[in-house]
Coordinates of C-alpha atoms in Angstrom, one line a residue:
M26 CA -16.1 25.4 27.9
Q27 CA -15.2 24.7 24.4
D28 CA -17.1 25.6 21.3
H29 CA -17.5 25.1 17.5
A30 CA -14.3 27.0 16.8
A31 CA -12.2 24.6 18.8
F32 CA -13.8 21.7 16.7
L33 CA -12.8 23.5 13.6
A34 CA -9.4 24.1 14.9
G35 CA -9.0 20.4 15.6
T36 CA -8.3 21.0 19.4
H37 CA -11.5 20.0 20.9
D38 CA -11.4 17.6 23.9
F39 CA -13.9 15.5 22.1
Q40 CA -12.5 16.0 18.6
S41 CA -12.6 12.3 17.5
D42 CA -16.2 11.7 18.7
I43 CA -17.4 15.0 16.9
E44 CA -15.5 14.1 13.7
R45 CA -16.9 10.6 13.6
L46 CA -20.6 11.6 14.1
S47 CA -20.4 14.8 11.9
A48 CA -19.0 13.0 9.1
S49 CA -21.4 10.0 9.3
D50 CA -23.9 9.8 6.5
L51 CA -26.0 7.4 8.6
V52 CA -26.4 10.0 11.6
G53 CA -27.4 12.7 9.1
T54 CA -30.0 10.6 7.6
I55 CA -31.3 9.6 11.1
L56 CA -31.5 13.3 12.3
E57 CA -33.3 14.3 9.0
T58 CA -35.8 11.2 9.5
V59 CA -36.4 12.2 13.2
M60 CA -37.3 15.8 12.1
L61 CA -39.6 14.6 9.3
A62 CA -41.4 12.0 11.4
T63 CA -41.9 14.2 14.5
N64 CA -42.3 17.4 12.7
M65 CA -39.6 18.8 15.3
R66 CA -37.4 21.6 14.0
F67 CA -34.2 20.7 15.9
A68 CA -32.4 17.2 16.2
G69 CA -28.9 16.4 17.4
V70 CA -26.6 13.9 18.8
A71 CA -24.7 15.1 22.1
R72 CA -21.6 13.4 23.9
V73 CA -22.6 13.6 27.4
T74 CA -20.3 12.7 30.5
A75 CA -20.8 13.3 34.0
D76 CA -19.9 16.9 33.9
R77 CA -20.1 17.9 30.2
W78 CA -22.6 18.2 27.3
V79 CA -21.1 18.7 23.8
A80 CA -22.9 18.8 20.6
C81 CA -21.5 16.3 18.0
R82 CA -23.9 16.6 15.2
T83 CA -27.0 19.0 14.8
V84 CA -29.7 20.0 12.3
D85 CA -31.0 23.3 13.6
E86 CA -34.1 25.0 11.8
I87 CA -35.1 26.9 14.9
R88 CA -31.7 28.7 15.0
F89 CA -30.7 27.7 18.5
G90 CA -27.3 28.4 17.3
I91 CA -25.9 25.1 18.6
A92 CA -23.3 23.7 16.2
E93 CA -20.8 20.8 16.4
G94 CA -18.3 21.2 19.2
D95 CA -20.5 23.8 20.9
E96 CA -20.9 23.0 24.9
I97 CA -23.6 23.8 27.2
A98 CA -23.5 23.4 30.9
I99 CA -24.6 20.1 32.0
E100 CA -26.8 21.3 34.6
S101 CA -28.7 23.4 32.2
T102 CA -29.8 20.1 30.1
F103 CA -32.3 17.4 30.6
C104 CA -29.5 14.9 29.5
Q105 CA -27.9 14.8 32.9
N106 CA -31.0 13.3 34.1
V107 CA -31.1 10.7 31.1
R108 CA -27.6 9.8 31.9
D109 CA -28.2 9.2 35.6
T110 CA -31.5 7.3 35.2
A111 CA -31.0 5.5 31.8
E112 CA -34.5 6.7 30.9
M113 CA -35.5 8.9 28.0
V114 CA -37.0 12.4 28.8
I115 CA -40.0 13.2 26.6
F116 CA -42.9 15.6 26.5
N117 CA -45.3 17.1 23.8
D118 CA -46.1 20.3 25.6
V119 CA -44.2 21.4 28.6
A120 CA -47.1 23.6 29.6
S121 CA -49.4 20.7 30.2
D122 CA -46.8 18.1 31.3
P123 CA -47.2 17.0 34.9
D124 CA -43.4 16.3 35.3
Y125 CA -41.8 19.2 33.4
Q126 CA -44.3 22.0 33.6
D127 CA -42.7 25.2 34.6
H128 CA -39.2 23.5 34.5
P129 CA -36.4 26.1 34.6
I130 CA -34.3 24.4 31.7
A131 CA -37.5 24.5 29.5
A132 CA -38.1 28.1 30.4
A133 CA -34.6 29.1 29.9
F134 CA -34.3 27.9 26.4
G135 CA -37.9 28.3 25.3
I136 CA -38.5 24.6 24.9
V137 CA -42.1 23.4 24.4
S138 CA -41.8 19.8 23.1
Y139 CA -38.6 17.7 23.8
A140 CA -37.2 14.1 23.6
S141 CA -33.9 12.9 24.7
V142 CA -33.0 9.2 24.4
P143 CA -29.9 7.6 25.7
I144 CA -27.2 6.2 23.4
Y145 CA -25.2 3.2 24.5
R146 CA -22.2 1.5 22.8
S147 CA -22.5 -2.2 22.2
D148 CA -20.4 -2.9 25.3
G149 CA -23.1 -1.2 27.3
S150 CA -21.1 2.0 28.1
F151 CA -23.1 5.3 28.1
F152 CA -22.1 7.6 25.1
G153 CA -24.7 10.4 25.0
T154 CA -28.1 11.3 23.8
L155 CA -30.3 11.6 20.7
C156 CA -32.3 14.8 21.1
A157 CA -35.3 16.4 19.4
I158 CA -36.5 19.8 20.4
D159 CA -39.2 22.4 19.3
T160 CA -40.5 25.6 20.6
E161 CA -44.0 24.6 19.6
P162 CA -46.1 21.5 20.9
K163 CA -45.5 18.4 18.8
D164 CA -46.9 14.7 19.2
V165 CA -43.5 13.1 20.1
K166 CA -44.9 10.9 22.8
S167 CA -46.8 8.7 20.4
P168 CA -45.9 4.9 20.6
R169 CA -44.6 5.1 16.9
A170 CA -42.4 8.1 17.6
V171 CA -40.9 6.7 20.8
A172 CA -40.1 3.3 19.2
M173 CA -38.5 5.0 16.3
L174 CA -36.4 7.2 18.7
K175 CA -35.3 4.2 20.5
M176 CA -34.3 2.4 17.4
F177 CA -32.5 5.3 16.1
A178 CA -30.5 5.8 19.3
E179 CA -29.5 2.1 19.1
L180 CA -28.4 2.3 15.5
I181 CA -26.3 5.3 16.4
G182 CA -24.7 3.3 19.2
R183 CA -24.0 0.4 17.0
S184 CA -22.5 2.6 14.3
L185 CA -20.2 4.2 16.8
E186 CA -18.8 0.9 17.7
T187 CA -18.3 0.0 14.0
E188 CA -16.6 3.3 13.3
E189 CA -14.3 2.9 16.3
R190 CA -13.3 -0.6 15.2
L191 CA -12.8 0.6 11.5
E192 CA -10.5 3.4 12.8
A193 CA -8.7 1.0 15.0
Q194 CA -8.0 -1.3 12.0
E195 CA -6.9 1.5 9.8
L196 CA -4.5 2.7 12.5
M197 CA -3.1 -0.7 12.7
V198 CA -2.8 -1.0 9.0
Q199 CA -1.0 2.4 8.8
H200 CA 1.4 1.3 11.6
E201 CA 2.2 -2.0 9.8
R202 CA 2.8 -0.1 6.7
K203 CA 5.1 2.2 8.3
L204 CA 6.8 -0.7 10.0
L205 CA 7.3 -2.5 6.8
Q206 CA 8.6 0.8 5.2
L207 CA 11.2 1.1 7.9
Q208 CA 12.2 -2.5 7.6
E209 CA 12.7 -2.1 3.8
E210 CA 14.7 1.0 4.4
F211 CA 16.9 -0.6 7.1
V212 CA 17.5 -3.5 4.6
A213 CA 18.4 -1.1 1.8
I214 CA 20.8 0.8 4.2
L215 CA 22.3 -2.4 5.4
G216 CA 22.9 -3.6 1.9
H217 CA 24.6 -0.3 1.0
D218 CA 26.8 -0.2 4.1
L219 CA 28.1 -3.7 3.5
R220 CA 29.3 -3.0 0.1
N221 CA 32.5 -1.1 1.3
P222 CA 33.8 -3.7 3.6
V223 CA 33.1 -6.4 1.1
A224 CA 34.8 -4.5 -1.6
A225 CA 37.8 -4.0 0.6
L226 CA 37.9 -7.6 1.3
G227 CA 37.8 -8.2 -2.5
A228 CA 40.6 -6.0 -3.0
G229 CA 42.7 -7.9 -0.5
V230 CA 41.8 -11.2 -2.0
R231 CA 42.9 -10.0 -5.4
Q232 CA 46.2 -8.7 -4.0
L233 CA 46.8 -12.1 -2.3
D234 CA 46.3 -13.8 -5.6
K235 CA 49.4 -12.1 -6.9
E236 CA 51.5 -13.4 -3.9
P237 CA 53.3 -16.6 -3.7
L238 CA 51.3 -19.1 -1.8
T239 CA 51.4 -22.8 -0.7
G240 CA 48.9 -25.2 -2.0
R241 CA 47.0 -24.9 1.2
G242 CA 47.0 -21.1 0.8
R243 CA 45.7 -21.4 -2.8
D244 CA 42.8 -23.8 -1.6
L245 CA 42.0 -21.1 1.1
L246 CA 42.0 -18.3 -1.3
A247 CA 39.6 -20.2 -3.5
L248 CA 37.2 -20.5 -0.7
M249 CA 37.5 -16.9 0.3
R250 CA 36.8 -15.9 -3.4
A251 CA 33.8 -18.2 -3.6
S252 CA 32.4 -16.5 -0.2
L253 CA 33.1 -13.1 -1.6
H254 CA 31.0 -14.0 -4.7
R255 CA 28.2 -15.3 -2.5
M256 CA 28.4 -12.1 -0.4
N257 CA 28.2 -9.7 -3.4
E258 CA 25.4 -11.9 -4.8
L259 CA 23.4 -11.6 -1.5
I260 CA 24.0 -7.8 -1.2
D261 CA 22.8 -7.2 -4.9
N262 CA 19.7 -9.4 -4.3
I263 CA 18.9 -7.4 -0.9
M264 CA 19.5 -4.2 -2.6
L265 CA 17.1 -4.9 -5.7
H266 CA 14.5 -6.5 -3.4
A267 CA 14.5 -3.3 -1.3
K268 CA 14.4 -1.0 -4.1
S269 CA 11.6 -3.2 -5.7
R270 CA 9.5 -3.0 -2.5
L271 CA 10.2 0.7 -2.0
G272 CA 9.8 1.8 -5.5
G273 CA 6.7 -0.5 -6.6
G274 CA 8.9 -2.9 -8.6
I275 CA 12.0 -3.9 -10.4
S276 CA 12.8 -1.4 -13.2
V277 CA 14.8 -2.4 -16.2
S278 CA 16.6 -0.6 -19.2
A279 CA 15.9 -2.6 -21.9
K280 CA 18.2 -2.3 -25.2
P281 CA 16.9 -3.2 -28.6
D282 CA 19.8 -5.4 -29.5
A283 CA 21.3 -6.3 -26.1
S284 CA 24.7 -7.9 -25.7
L285 CA 23.1 -10.9 -24.0
T286 CA 25.7 -13.5 -25.0
E287 CA 28.6 -11.3 -23.7
A288 CA 26.6 -10.5 -20.4
L289 CA 25.9 -14.4 -19.8
T290 CA 29.5 -15.4 -20.8
Q291 CA 30.7 -13.0 -18.1
V292 CA 28.5 -14.5 -15.6
V293 CA 29.7 -17.9 -16.3
D294 CA 33.2 -17.1 -16.3
E295 CA 32.8 -15.6 -12.7
I296 CA 31.0 -18.9 -11.5
R297 CA 33.8 -20.9 -13.0
L298 CA 36.6 -18.7 -11.2
V299 CA 35.0 -19.0 -7.8
A300 CA 34.1 -22.8 -8.2
P301 CA 36.8 -24.3 -10.5
D302 CA 35.8 -27.8 -9.4
R303 CA 32.2 -27.5 -10.8
E304 CA 31.8 -27.9 -14.6
V305 CA 29.5 -25.3 -16.2
V306 CA 28.6 -26.0 -19.9
L307 CA 27.9 -23.0 -21.8
D308 CA 25.7 -23.3 -25.0
L309 CA 24.4 -20.0 -26.4
D310 CA 23.0 -19.4 -29.9
F311 CA 20.9 -16.1 -30.1
T312 CA 20.3 -15.6 -33.8
R313 CA 18.0 -12.6 -33.5
P314 CA 18.0 -9.3 -31.8
I315 CA 16.9 -9.5 -28.1
S316 CA 15.4 -6.5 -26.3
C317 CA 16.4 -6.8 -22.6
D318 CA 18.5 -5.3 -19.8
P319 CA 21.5 -7.6 -20.1
A320 CA 22.9 -6.6 -16.6
R321 CA 19.6 -7.6 -14.9
I322 CA 19.2 -10.8 -17.0
G323 CA 22.8 -11.6 -16.0
Q324 CA 22.0 -11.1 -12.5
A325 CA 18.9 -13.4 -12.8
I326 CA 21.0 -16.2 -14.4
S327 CA 23.8 -15.7 -11.9
N328 CA 21.1 -16.4 -9.1
L329 CA 20.0 -19.5 -11.2
L330 CA 23.5 -20.7 -11.6
S331 CA 24.2 -20.3 -7.8
N332 CA 21.0 -22.2 -7.0
A333 CA 22.1 -25.1 -9.2
M334 CA 25.5 -25.0 -7.6
T335 CA 24.0 -25.2 -4.0
Y336 CA 21.4 -27.8 -4.7
G337 CA 22.8 -29.9 -7.7
A338 CA 24.6 -33.1 -7.0
A339 CA 28.3 -32.8 -6.5
G340 CA 30.4 -33.9 -9.4
T341 CA 27.6 -33.2 -12.1
A342 CA 27.8 -30.6 -14.7
I343 CA 25.5 -27.5 -14.8
R344 CA 24.1 -26.6 -18.3
L345 CA 23.4 -23.1 -19.5
T346 CA 21.6 -22.8 -22.8
G347 CA 20.1 -20.1 -24.7
R348 CA 18.1 -20.1 -27.9
C349 CA 15.7 -17.9 -30.0
H350 CA 12.4 -19.4 -30.9
D351 CA 9.6 -17.8 -32.9
K352 CA 8.2 -15.4 -30.4
E353 CA 10.6 -15.7 -27.5
A354 CA 14.1 -16.2 -26.3
V355 CA 14.7 -19.2 -24.0
I356 CA 17.4 -19.5 -21.5
E357 CA 17.7 -22.7 -19.3
V358 CA 19.8 -23.7 -16.4
E359 CA 19.8 -27.4 -15.9
N360 CA 21.3 -29.4 -13.0
E361 CA 21.2 -32.9 -11.6
G362 CA 20.0 -33.6 -8.1
E363 CA 17.2 -34.3 -5.8
T364 CA 13.6 -33.8 -7.3
I365 CA 12.0 -30.5 -6.1
P366 CA 8.8 -31.7 -4.2
P367 CA 5.5 -30.1 -5.7
E368 CA 4.6 -28.3 -2.5
V369 CA 8.1 -26.5 -2.7
R370 CA 7.8 -25.7 -6.3
D371 CA 4.6 -23.9 -5.6
V372 CA 6.3 -21.3 -3.3
L373 CA 9.8 -21.6 -4.9
F374 CA 9.6 -18.0 -6.4
Q375 CA 8.2 -16.3 -3.2
P376 CA 10.8 -14.3 -1.2
F377 CA 12.3 -15.7 2.1
R378 CA 10.7 -19.2 1.3
R379 CA 13.5 -21.2 -0.2
G380 CA 15.6 -21.8 3.0
S381 CA 12.7 -22.5 5.2
E382 CA 11.4 -25.3 2.8
T383 CA 14.7 -27.0 2.2
G384 CA 16.5 -26.4 5.3
S385 CA 19.0 -24.1 3.6
A386 CA 20.5 -21.1 5.6
G387 CA 20.1 -18.8 2.5
L388 CA 17.7 -15.8 2.5
G389 CA 15.7 -17.2 -0.2
L390 CA 15.8 -14.2 -2.3
G391 CA 17.7 -15.4 -5.4
L392 CA 14.9 -17.1 -7.2
H393 CA 12.4 -14.5 -6.3
I394 CA 14.7 -11.7 -7.7
A395 CA 15.2 -13.9 -10.8
S396 CA 11.5 -14.4 -11.3
S397 CA 10.8 -10.5 -10.7
I398 CA 13.5 -9.6 -13.3
A399 CA 11.8 -12.0 -15.9
Q400 CA 8.3 -10.4 -15.1
A401 CA 10.0 -6.9 -15.4
H402 CA 10.8 -7.9 -19.0
S403 CA 7.3 -9.1 -19.6
G404 CA 8.6 -12.5 -19.4
R405 CA 8.4 -15.4 -16.9
L406 CA 10.4 -18.0 -15.0
T407 CA 9.3 -21.6 -14.6
V408 CA 10.7 -24.7 -13.1
T409 CA 10.4 -28.4 -14.0
S410 CA 11.8 -31.2 -11.7
E411 CA 11.5 -34.7 -12.8
G412 CA 13.6 -37.6 -11.9
R413 CA 17.1 -36.2 -11.0
T414 CA 16.9 -33.3 -13.6
T415 CA 15.8 -29.7 -12.7
I416 CA 15.4 -27.1 -15.4
F417 CA 14.8 -23.3 -14.6
R418 CA 13.4 -21.9 -17.8
L419 CA 13.5 -18.0 -18.4
E420 CA 11.3 -16.8 -21.4
L421 CA 11.9 -13.4 -22.9
P422 CA 9.5 -12.0 -25.6
M423 CA 11.3 -11.4 -28.9
L424 CA 11.4 -8.3 -30.9
D425 CA 8.6 -8.0 -33.7
E426 CA 10.6 -7.9 -36.9
S427 CA 7.7 -7.4 -39.2

């Protein structure tokens, strides 16, 4: 048989049942109320099976010495009879009770007054008993006391069901969180491991660009360069998304007077290189210092330009403008094409939604990353789409020059 020490060590066979009841404020209040209402000096809840009796929660003023986890031979308790018959065992004074007078169990433990009420879970399965004991006669058989004991036993049974459901839900939430973390770690590792082969492919493309090629070869090289650009962009977005999920958000290193014009010009040059057939109009006029992380803003604008290349109408120009206003710097990417429906605009900046809404095969991370970068700068990214014109507007707060 096991005892209180096994419970303290966390190795008890009924560890979870004991922990659940011993930590329950409701069960503690019920036991104290039972003792107060019946004037009994011992109250407890026991886990009872066909062959075991284990104390799960006790309040002991008689000093029986029965604590949480202590086990008593089932044949030396009245609870075996309660389990078998589904009837409570109760008497005020064993000496005058016709059913339990001179009962060996009462004599062995010095029990004079006693009550044991069955506890059932909501599904009808038997759990154990609610017990009240004293070594002196007590009026525990009064109708009020009996009704109270039955009500409390039912409450304990219901609370067990509630606690078990909560524990199951908590375990499910923990499992889902662990699974999500593993998924994010996998994505981060995948993005990292993709960098080397993509970098090697990029080196090969640059080497081919130095070789004499036919016109067809040059066309293929341009397609390869465009694909490489898209692959690098996807890897950057995957890596940044994974880092933001694992680390609690996107971090930026803002510089008080960032070289934003230089960063955005470089982004446009890269776009023009990989898509020479698309016109990109660059119009930047930042007249005041802008505090930002230029590399991150460049990544956001690169995503917006790639989006415009993908969804803008062929043969139309894409415009990138940048201006300083009173309290904010505004960067806009404008393209011509199909109007974005309102229901799509509502979820446009959510991760993994763009492709599912528009039929694109993309991951749907680009606009989400761009929006997250804006938020990391205490700014915002918005979109308007009217007629055939779509404008993404990135707003960054300006430095206070006062």
